PDB file of C-alpha atoms in Angstrom:
ATOM      1  CA  LEU A   1     -17.695 -91.180  63.898  1.00 60.00           C
ATOM      2  CA  TYR A   2     -16.026 -93.411  66.692  1.00 68.00           C
ATOM      3  CA  GLN A   3     -13.040 -92.423  68.798  1.00 69.00           C
ATOM      4  CA  ASP A   4     -11.654 -94.990  71.061  1.00 75.00           C
ATOM      5  CA  GLU A   5     -14.388 -97.421  70.136  1.00 78.00           C
ATOM      6  CA  MET A   6     -16.912 -94.973  70.736  1.00 76.00           C
ATOM      7  CA  GLN A   7     -19.853 -93.751  68.864  1.00 70.00           C
ATOM      8  CA  LEU A   8     -19.466 -89.763  68.835  1.00 63.00           C
ATOM      9  CA  ALA A   9     -21.905 -89.149  66.060  1.00 61.00           C
ATOM     10  CA  VAL A  10     -23.669 -90.753  62.775  1.00 66.00           C
ATOM     11  CA  HIS A  11     -25.108 -89.669  60.017  1.00 61.00           C
ATOM     12  CA  THR A  12     -27.954 -92.298  58.368  1.00 63.00           C
ATOM     13  CA  ASP A  13     -30.539 -89.808  56.563  1.00 64.00           C
ATOM     14  CA  ILE A  14     -31.809 -91.621  53.805  1.00 60.00           C
ATOM     15  CA  ASN A  15     -33.325 -88.613  52.123  1.00 66.00           C
ATOM     16  CA  ASP A  16     -30.218 -86.622  52.349  1.00 61.00           C
ATOM     17  CA  GLU A  17     -29.707 -85.974  48.755  1.00 63.00           C
ATOM     18  CA  ASP A  18     -26.081 -85.120  49.169  1.00 63.00           C
ATOM     19  CA  GLN A  19     -25.659 -88.458  50.249  1.00 61.00           C
ATOM     20  CA  THR A  20     -27.501 -89.899  47.521  1.00 64.00           C
ATOM     21  CA  ILE A  21     -25.707 -91.402  44.264  1.00 66.00           C
ATOM     22  CA  TYR A  22     -27.462 -92.207  41.341  1.00 67.00           C
ATOM     23  CA  PHE A  23     -27.250 -94.400  38.398  1.00 75.00           C
ATOM     24  CA  PRO A  24     -28.649 -93.871  35.630  1.00 91.00           C
ATOM     25  CA  GLU A  25     -30.269 -96.339  33.155  1.00 94.00           C
ATOM     26  CA  ILE A  26     -31.702 -96.009  29.131  1.00 96.00           C
ATOM     27  CA  LYS A  27     -33.361 -98.558  27.426  1.00 94.00           C
ATOM     28  CA  THR A  28     -34.454 -97.254  23.318  1.00 94.00           C
ATOM     29  CA  THR A  29     -37.704 -98.479  21.056  1.00 96.00           C
ATOM     30  CA  ALA A  30     -37.504 -96.839  17.553  1.00 97.00           C
ATOM     31  CA  LYS A  31     -40.262 -96.419  15.399  1.00 97.00           C
ATOM     32  CA  ASP A  32     -40.829 -94.774  11.838  1.00 97.00           C
ATOM     33  CA  ALA A  33     -42.930 -91.926  11.901  1.00 97.00           C
ATOM     34  CA  ASP A  34     -45.160 -92.790   9.079  1.00 96.00           C
ATOM     35  CA  THR A  35     -45.355 -96.434   9.595  1.00 94.00           C
ATOM     36  CA  ASN A  36     -45.307 -96.124  13.350  1.00 96.00           C
ATOM     37  CA  SER A  37     -43.358 -99.349  13.115  1.00 95.00           C
ATOM     38  CA  ASN A  38     -40.046-100.644  12.510  1.00 96.00           C
ATOM     39  CA  ILE A  39     -40.271-100.857   9.015  1.00 96.00           C
ATOM     40  CA  SER A  40     -39.403 -97.889   6.993  1.00 97.00           C
ATOM     41  CA  CYS A  41     -39.403 -96.737   3.534  1.00 96.00           C
ATOM     42  CA  ALA A  42     -35.630 -96.072   1.994  1.00 96.00           C
ATOM     43  CA  LYS A  43     -36.835 -92.631   0.473  1.00 95.00           C
ATOM     44  CA  GLU A  44     -35.061 -89.159   0.347  1.00 94.00           C
ATOM     45  CA  GLU A  45     -36.931 -87.505   3.651  1.00 96.00           C
ATOM     46  CA  ILE A  46     -37.917 -89.754   6.453  1.00 97.00           C
ATOM     47  CA  THR A  47     -38.508 -89.432   9.828  1.00 98.00           C
ATOM     48  CA  LEU A  48     -37.381 -91.754  12.765  1.00 98.00           C
ATOM     49  CA  VAL A  49     -38.678 -91.194  16.444  1.00 98.00           C
ATOM     50  CA  ASP A  50     -36.552 -93.478  18.855  1.00 97.00           C
ATOM     51  CA  THR A  51     -38.481 -92.977  22.705  1.00 97.00           C
ATOM     52  CA  VAL A  52     -35.906 -93.107  25.374  1.00 97.00           C
ATOM     53  CA  SER A  53     -37.287 -94.874  28.238  1.00 97.00           C
ATOM     54  CA  PHE A  54     -35.267 -93.731  31.522  1.00 96.00           C
ATOM     55  CA  LYS A  55     -34.571 -94.070  34.994  1.00 95.00           C
ATOM     56  CA  GLY A  56     -32.551 -93.187  37.862  1.00 93.00           C
ATOM     57  CA  LEU A  57     -31.975 -89.598  36.800  1.00 94.00           C
ATOM     58  CA  VAL A  58     -32.173 -86.408  39.200  1.00 92.00           C
ATOM     59  CA  PRO A  59     -35.296 -84.761  38.547  1.00 92.00           C
ATOM     60  CA  ASN A  60     -35.067 -80.859  37.640  1.00 95.00           C
ATOM     61  CA  GLN A  61     -31.605 -81.546  36.108  1.00 95.00           C
ATOM     62  CA  LYS A  62     -30.858 -81.044  32.768  1.00 97.00           C
ATOM     63  CA  TYR A  63     -29.486 -83.829  30.647  1.00 97.00           C
ATOM     64  CA  GLU A  64     -28.774 -84.359  26.924  1.00 98.00           C
ATOM     65  CA  VAL A  65     -29.684 -87.575  25.024  1.00 98.00           C
ATOM     66  CA  THR A  66     -27.868 -88.326  21.898  1.00 98.00           C
ATOM     67  CA  GLY A  67     -28.754 -90.485  19.144  1.00 97.00           C
ATOM     68  CA  THR A  68     -26.543 -92.377  16.514  1.00 98.00           C
ATOM     69  CA  LEU A  69     -27.945 -94.371  13.470  1.00 98.00           C
ATOM     70  CA  ILE A  70     -25.409 -97.489  12.977  1.00 98.00           C
ATOM     71  CA  ASP A  71     -25.588-100.007  10.330  1.00 97.00           C
ATOM     72  CA  LYS A  72     -25.877-103.202  11.484  1.00 97.00           C
ATOM     73  CA  GLU A  73     -23.999-105.534   8.833  1.00 96.00           C
ATOM     74  CA  THR A  74     -20.915-102.654   9.017  1.00 96.00           C
ATOM     75  CA  LYS A  75     -21.037-101.845  12.422  1.00 96.00           C
ATOM     76  CA  LYS A  76     -20.586 -97.835  11.432  1.00 96.00           C
ATOM     77  CA  PRO A  77     -22.234 -95.061  11.345  1.00 97.00           C
ATOM     78  CA  VAL A  78     -25.010 -94.175   8.946  1.00 97.00           C
ATOM     79  CA  GLU A  79     -23.789 -91.432   6.925  1.00 96.00           C
ATOM     80  CA  ALA A  80     -26.262 -88.611   4.888  1.00 93.00           C
ATOM     81  CA  ASP A  81     -25.018 -85.824   2.675  1.00 90.00           C
ATOM     82  CA  GLY A  82     -21.607 -87.285   3.905  1.00 91.00           C
ATOM     83  CA  LYS A  83     -21.932 -87.182   7.669  1.00 94.00           C
ATOM     84  CA  PRO A  84     -23.133 -89.289  10.421  1.00 96.00           C
ATOM     85  CA  VAL A  85     -26.716 -89.431  11.099  1.00 97.00           C
ATOM     86  CA  THR A  86     -27.091 -88.078  14.388  1.00 98.00           C
ATOM     87  CA  ALA A  87     -29.692 -86.227  16.753  1.00 98.00           C
ATOM     88  CA  LYS A  88     -30.252 -84.321  19.850  1.00 97.00           C
ATOM     89  CA  ALA A  89     -32.364 -83.937  22.793  1.00 98.00           C
ATOM     90  CA  SER A  90     -32.236 -82.004  26.013  1.00 98.00           C
ATOM     91  CA  PHE A  91     -34.538 -82.101  28.675  1.00 97.00           C
ATOM     92  CA  LYS A  92     -35.386 -81.612  32.518  1.00 97.00           C
ATOM     93  CA  PRO A  93     -37.117 -84.870  33.918  1.00 96.00           C
ATOM     94  CA  LYS A  94     -39.894 -84.031  36.560  1.00 96.00           C
ATOM     95  CA  GLU A  95     -39.419 -87.388  37.892  1.00 95.00           C
ATOM     96  CA  SER A  96     -36.113 -89.771  38.076  1.00 92.00           C
ATOM     97  CA  ALA A  97     -37.854 -92.014  35.414  1.00 96.00           C
ATOM     98  CA  GLY A  98     -39.458 -91.325  33.010  1.00 97.00           C
ATOM     99  CA  THR A  99     -39.269 -91.016  28.506  1.00 97.00           C
ATOM    100  CA  VAL A 100     -37.919 -88.574  26.219  1.00 98.00           C
ATOM    101  CA  ASP A 101     -38.309 -88.418  22.345  1.00 98.00           C
ATOM    102  CA  VAL A 102     -35.387 -88.242  20.084  1.00 98.00           C
ATOM    103  CA  THR A 103     -35.994 -87.544  16.081  1.00 98.00           C
ATOM    104  CA  PHE A 104     -34.022 -88.250  13.301  1.00 98.00           C
ATOM    105  CA  THR A 105     -35.354 -86.516   9.681  1.00 97.00           C
ATOM    106  CA  PHE A 106     -32.687 -87.424   6.854  1.00 97.00           C
ATOM    107  CA  ASP A 107     -32.393 -88.419   3.537  1.00 96.00           C
ATOM    108  CA  ALA A 108     -32.956 -92.520   3.826  1.00 97.00           C
ATOM    109  CA  SER A 109     -32.415 -93.192  -0.320  1.00 95.00           C
ATOM    110  CA  SER A 110     -29.597 -95.053   0.167  1.00 95.00           C
ATOM    111  CA  LEU A 111     -30.735 -97.741   2.789  1.00 97.00           C
ATOM    112  CA  LYS A 112     -32.988 -99.928   0.854  1.00 96.00           C
ATOM    113  CA  GLY A 113     -31.995-103.455   1.850  1.00 96.00           C
ATOM    114  CA  LYS A 114     -30.028-102.225   5.023  1.00 97.00           C
ATOM    115  CA  THR A 115     -30.670-102.718   8.615  1.00 98.00           C
ATOM    116  CA  VAL A 116     -30.054 -99.605  11.205  1.00 98.00           C
ATOM    117  CA  VAL A 117     -29.805-100.004  15.145  1.00 98.00           C
ATOM    118  CA  VAL A 118     -30.417 -96.833  16.622  1.00 97.00           C
ATOM    119  CA  PHE A 119     -27.519 -96.397  19.690  1.00 97.00           C
ATOM    120  CA  GLU A 120     -28.462 -93.723  22.482  1.00 97.00           C
ATOM    121  CA  SER A 121     -25.862 -91.816  24.662  1.00 97.00           C
ATOM    122  CA  LEU A 122     -26.940 -89.911  27.934  1.00 97.00           C
ATOM    123  CA  ALA A 123     -25.160 -86.901  29.414  1.00 97.00           C
ATOM    124  CA  TYR A 124     -25.092 -84.943  32.468  1.00 94.00           C
ATOM    125  CA  LYS A 125     -22.889 -81.980  32.443  1.00 94.00           C
ATOM    126  CA  ASP A 126     -21.279 -82.740  29.677  1.00 94.00           C
ATOM    127  CA  LYS A 127     -20.058 -86.432  31.016  1.00 94.00           C
ATOM    128  CA  GLU A 128     -21.756 -89.398  29.259  1.00 96.00           C
ATOM    129  CA  VAL A 129     -23.533 -91.358  32.220  1.00 95.00           C
ATOM    130  CA  ALA A 130     -25.457 -94.028  30.572  1.00 96.00           C
ATOM    131  CA  VAL A 131     -25.313 -95.342  27.233  1.00 95.00           C
ATOM    132  CA  HIS A 132     -27.947 -98.477  25.112  1.00 95.00           C
ATOM    133  CA  THR A 133     -25.561 -99.950  22.398  1.00 94.00           C
ATOM    134  CA  ASP A 134     -27.293-103.206  21.639  1.00 95.00           C
ATOM    135  CA  ILE A 135     -26.540-103.709  18.559  1.00 96.00           C
ATOM    136  CA  ALA A 136     -28.830-107.203  18.495  1.00 95.00           C
ATOM    137  CA  ASP A 137     -31.583-105.048  20.218  1.00 94.00           C
ATOM    138  CA  GLU A 138     -34.852-105.806  18.034  1.00 94.00           C
ATOM    139  CA  GLY A 139     -36.583-102.560  20.017  1.00 93.00           C
ATOM    140  CA  GLN A 140     -33.608-100.486  18.274  1.00 95.00           C
ATOM    141  CA  THR A 141     -33.668-101.578  14.903  1.00 97.00           C
ATOM    142  CA  ILE A 142     -35.473-100.390  11.686  1.00 97.00           C
ATOM    143  CA  TYR A 143     -35.559-102.620   8.470  1.00 97.00           C
ATOM    144  CA  PHE A 144     -35.457-100.867   5.022  1.00 97.00           C
ATOM    145  CA  PRO A 145     -36.932-103.651   2.307  1.00 96.00           C
ATOM    146  CA  GLU A 146     -35.820-103.662  -1.211  1.00 95.00           C
ATOM    147  CA  ILE A 147     -37.849-105.224  -3.704  1.00 93.00           C
ATOM    148  CA  LYS A 148     -36.920-105.353  -7.811  1.00 93.00           C
ATOM    149  CA  THR A 149     -38.758-106.698 -10.494  1.00 92.00           C
ATOM    150  CA  THR A 150     -38.796-108.371 -13.543  1.00 92.00           C
ATOM    151  CA  ALA A 151     -41.824-108.095 -16.170  1.00 90.00           C
ATOM    152  CA  THR A 152     -42.536-110.634 -18.785  1.00 91.00           C
ATOM    153  CA  ASP A 153     -45.752-111.325 -21.343  1.00 87.00           C
ATOM    154  CA  ALA A 154     -46.883-114.625 -20.659  1.00 86.00           C
ATOM    155  CA  ALA A 155     -47.608-116.099 -23.933  1.00 84.00           C
ATOM    156  CA  SER A 156     -43.709-115.034 -25.046  1.00 88.00           C
ATOM    157  CA  GLY A 157     -41.777-115.248 -21.981  1.00 87.00           C
ATOM    158  CA  THR A 158     -39.782-112.456 -22.847  1.00 88.00           C
ATOM    159  CA  HIS A 159     -40.079-108.892 -22.461  1.00 86.00           C
ATOM    160  CA  TYR A 160     -42.248-108.566 -25.702  1.00 84.00           C
ATOM    161  CA  ALA A 161     -45.697-108.915 -25.903  1.00 82.00           C
ATOM    162  CA  LYS A 162     -48.158-108.781 -29.000  1.00 83.00           C
ATOM    163  CA  PRO A 163     -50.643-105.892 -28.966  1.00 80.00           C
ATOM    164  CA  GLU A 164     -53.518-108.224 -28.587  1.00 82.00           C
ATOM    165  CA  LYS A 165     -57.400-107.521 -27.164  1.00 82.00           C
ATOM    166  CA  GLU A 166     -56.584-109.575 -24.112  1.00 87.00           C
ATOM    167  CA  LEU A 167     -52.893-110.201 -22.937  1.00 86.00           C
ATOM    168  CA  THR A 168     -51.147-111.366 -19.653  1.00 90.00           C
ATOM    169  CA  LEU A 169     -48.161-110.088 -17.845  1.00 88.00           C
ATOM    170  CA  THR A 170     -46.219-111.579 -15.136  1.00 90.00           C
ATOM    171  CA  ASP A 171     -44.154-109.325 -12.801  1.00 90.00           C
ATOM    172  CA  LEU A 172     -41.753-111.813 -10.754  1.00 91.00           C
ATOM    173  CA  VAL A 173     -40.784-109.714  -7.666  1.00 92.00           C
ATOM    174  CA  GLU A 174     -37.253-110.289  -5.345  1.00 94.00           C
ATOM    175  CA  TYR A 175     -37.507-108.777  -2.165  1.00 93.00           C
ATOM    176  CA  LYS A 176     -35.112-108.742   0.892  1.00 94.00           C
ATOM    177  CA  ASN A 177     -35.011-107.304   4.180  1.00 94.00           C
ATOM    178  CA  LEU A 178     -38.657-108.116   5.076  1.00 93.00           C
ATOM    179  CA  ILE A 179     -39.737-109.323   8.500  1.00 91.00           C
ATOM    180  CA  PRO A 180     -40.949-112.793   8.602  1.00 91.00           C
ATOM    181  CA  GLY A 181     -44.368-113.157   9.880  1.00 91.00           C
ATOM    182  CA  LYS A 182     -45.360-109.699   9.300  1.00 90.00           C
ATOM    183  CA  GLU A 183     -47.931-108.753   6.481  1.00 91.00           C
ATOM    184  CA  TYR A 184     -47.446-107.177   3.342  1.00 90.00           C
ATOM    185  CA  LYS A 185     -49.061-106.021   0.242  1.00 91.00           C
ATOM    186  CA  LEU A 186     -47.801-105.751  -2.980  1.00 89.00           C
ATOM    187  CA  THR A 187     -49.566-103.337  -5.924  1.00 89.00           C
ATOM    188  CA  GLY A 188     -47.954-102.837  -9.496  1.00 87.00           C
ATOM    189  CA  THR A 189     -48.993-100.497 -12.030  1.00 85.00           C
ATOM    190  CA  LEU A 190     -48.247-100.406 -15.605  1.00 82.00           C
ATOM    191  CA  MET A 191     -46.865 -97.055 -16.484  1.00 78.00           C
ATOM    192  CA  ASP A 192     -46.732 -95.736 -20.247  1.00 74.00           C
ATOM    193  CA  ALA A 193     -43.473 -95.498 -21.199  1.00 70.00           C
ATOM    194  CA  GLU A 194     -44.162 -92.659 -23.878  1.00 65.00           C
ATOM    195  CA  PRO A 195     -45.417 -90.163 -22.536  1.00 56.00           C
ATOM    196  CA  LYS A 196     -45.381 -91.223 -18.844  1.00 52.00           C
ATOM    197  CA  ASN A 197     -48.785 -91.206 -17.752  1.00 52.00           C
ATOM    198  CA  LEU A 198     -50.277 -93.777 -15.760  1.00 48.00           C
ATOM    199  CA  SER A 199     -51.776 -96.712 -17.607  1.00 50.00           C
ATOM    200  CA  MET A 200     -55.345 -97.978 -17.459  1.00 46.00           C
ATOM    201  CA  TRP A 201     -54.270-100.984 -15.925  1.00 46.00           C
ATOM    202  CA  MET A 202     -53.547-101.775 -12.322  1.00 47.00           C
ATOM    203  CA  ALA A 203     -52.517-104.974 -11.232  1.00 49.00           C
ATOM    204  CA  LYS A 204     -52.995-106.162  -7.516  1.00 46.00           C
ATOM    205  CA  LEU A 205     -51.904-108.487  -5.097  1.00 43.00           C
TER     206      LEU A 205
END
């Protein structure tokens, strides 16, 4: 504080909380709870866990983080039962930096061949203070592979086979949305159509 160019008072306490402004930042890493990776299975119930790393928060204050699943292709929210798939977590950080998990449990049966990205928003006193919404961030991305098969008899080249003592069947598997460089295992099982009992034969790759 000055008067006529003369300093009358100063306040320069680096530890004064009333003078301190925080700029929160968040980053996230999403994984499937079963595979512990960013590869999931499009089935009726799955659980995804998005670990949110934060810094620049005020310790011992209440925050809420909200996650939304986004279809990478359409850039629109993923829906289950006609509603966007979201999840929330409230927490009070003991330190200004740390992590918190946001858990999604939902019906993913419609996501075969899809790729989804987790968007996160951090709120303090109902005001958004940080977001992480990078559609290209691999750490936020979950892949849902899809396979289709066409089985034929090796001798006839068709879906019809003679009931011989020994025969060879070939199942052509088409896949999509796999991650290049990852190792996968493909297992095939022959089923008895009438009745639908497990066949004695099993083919493995």
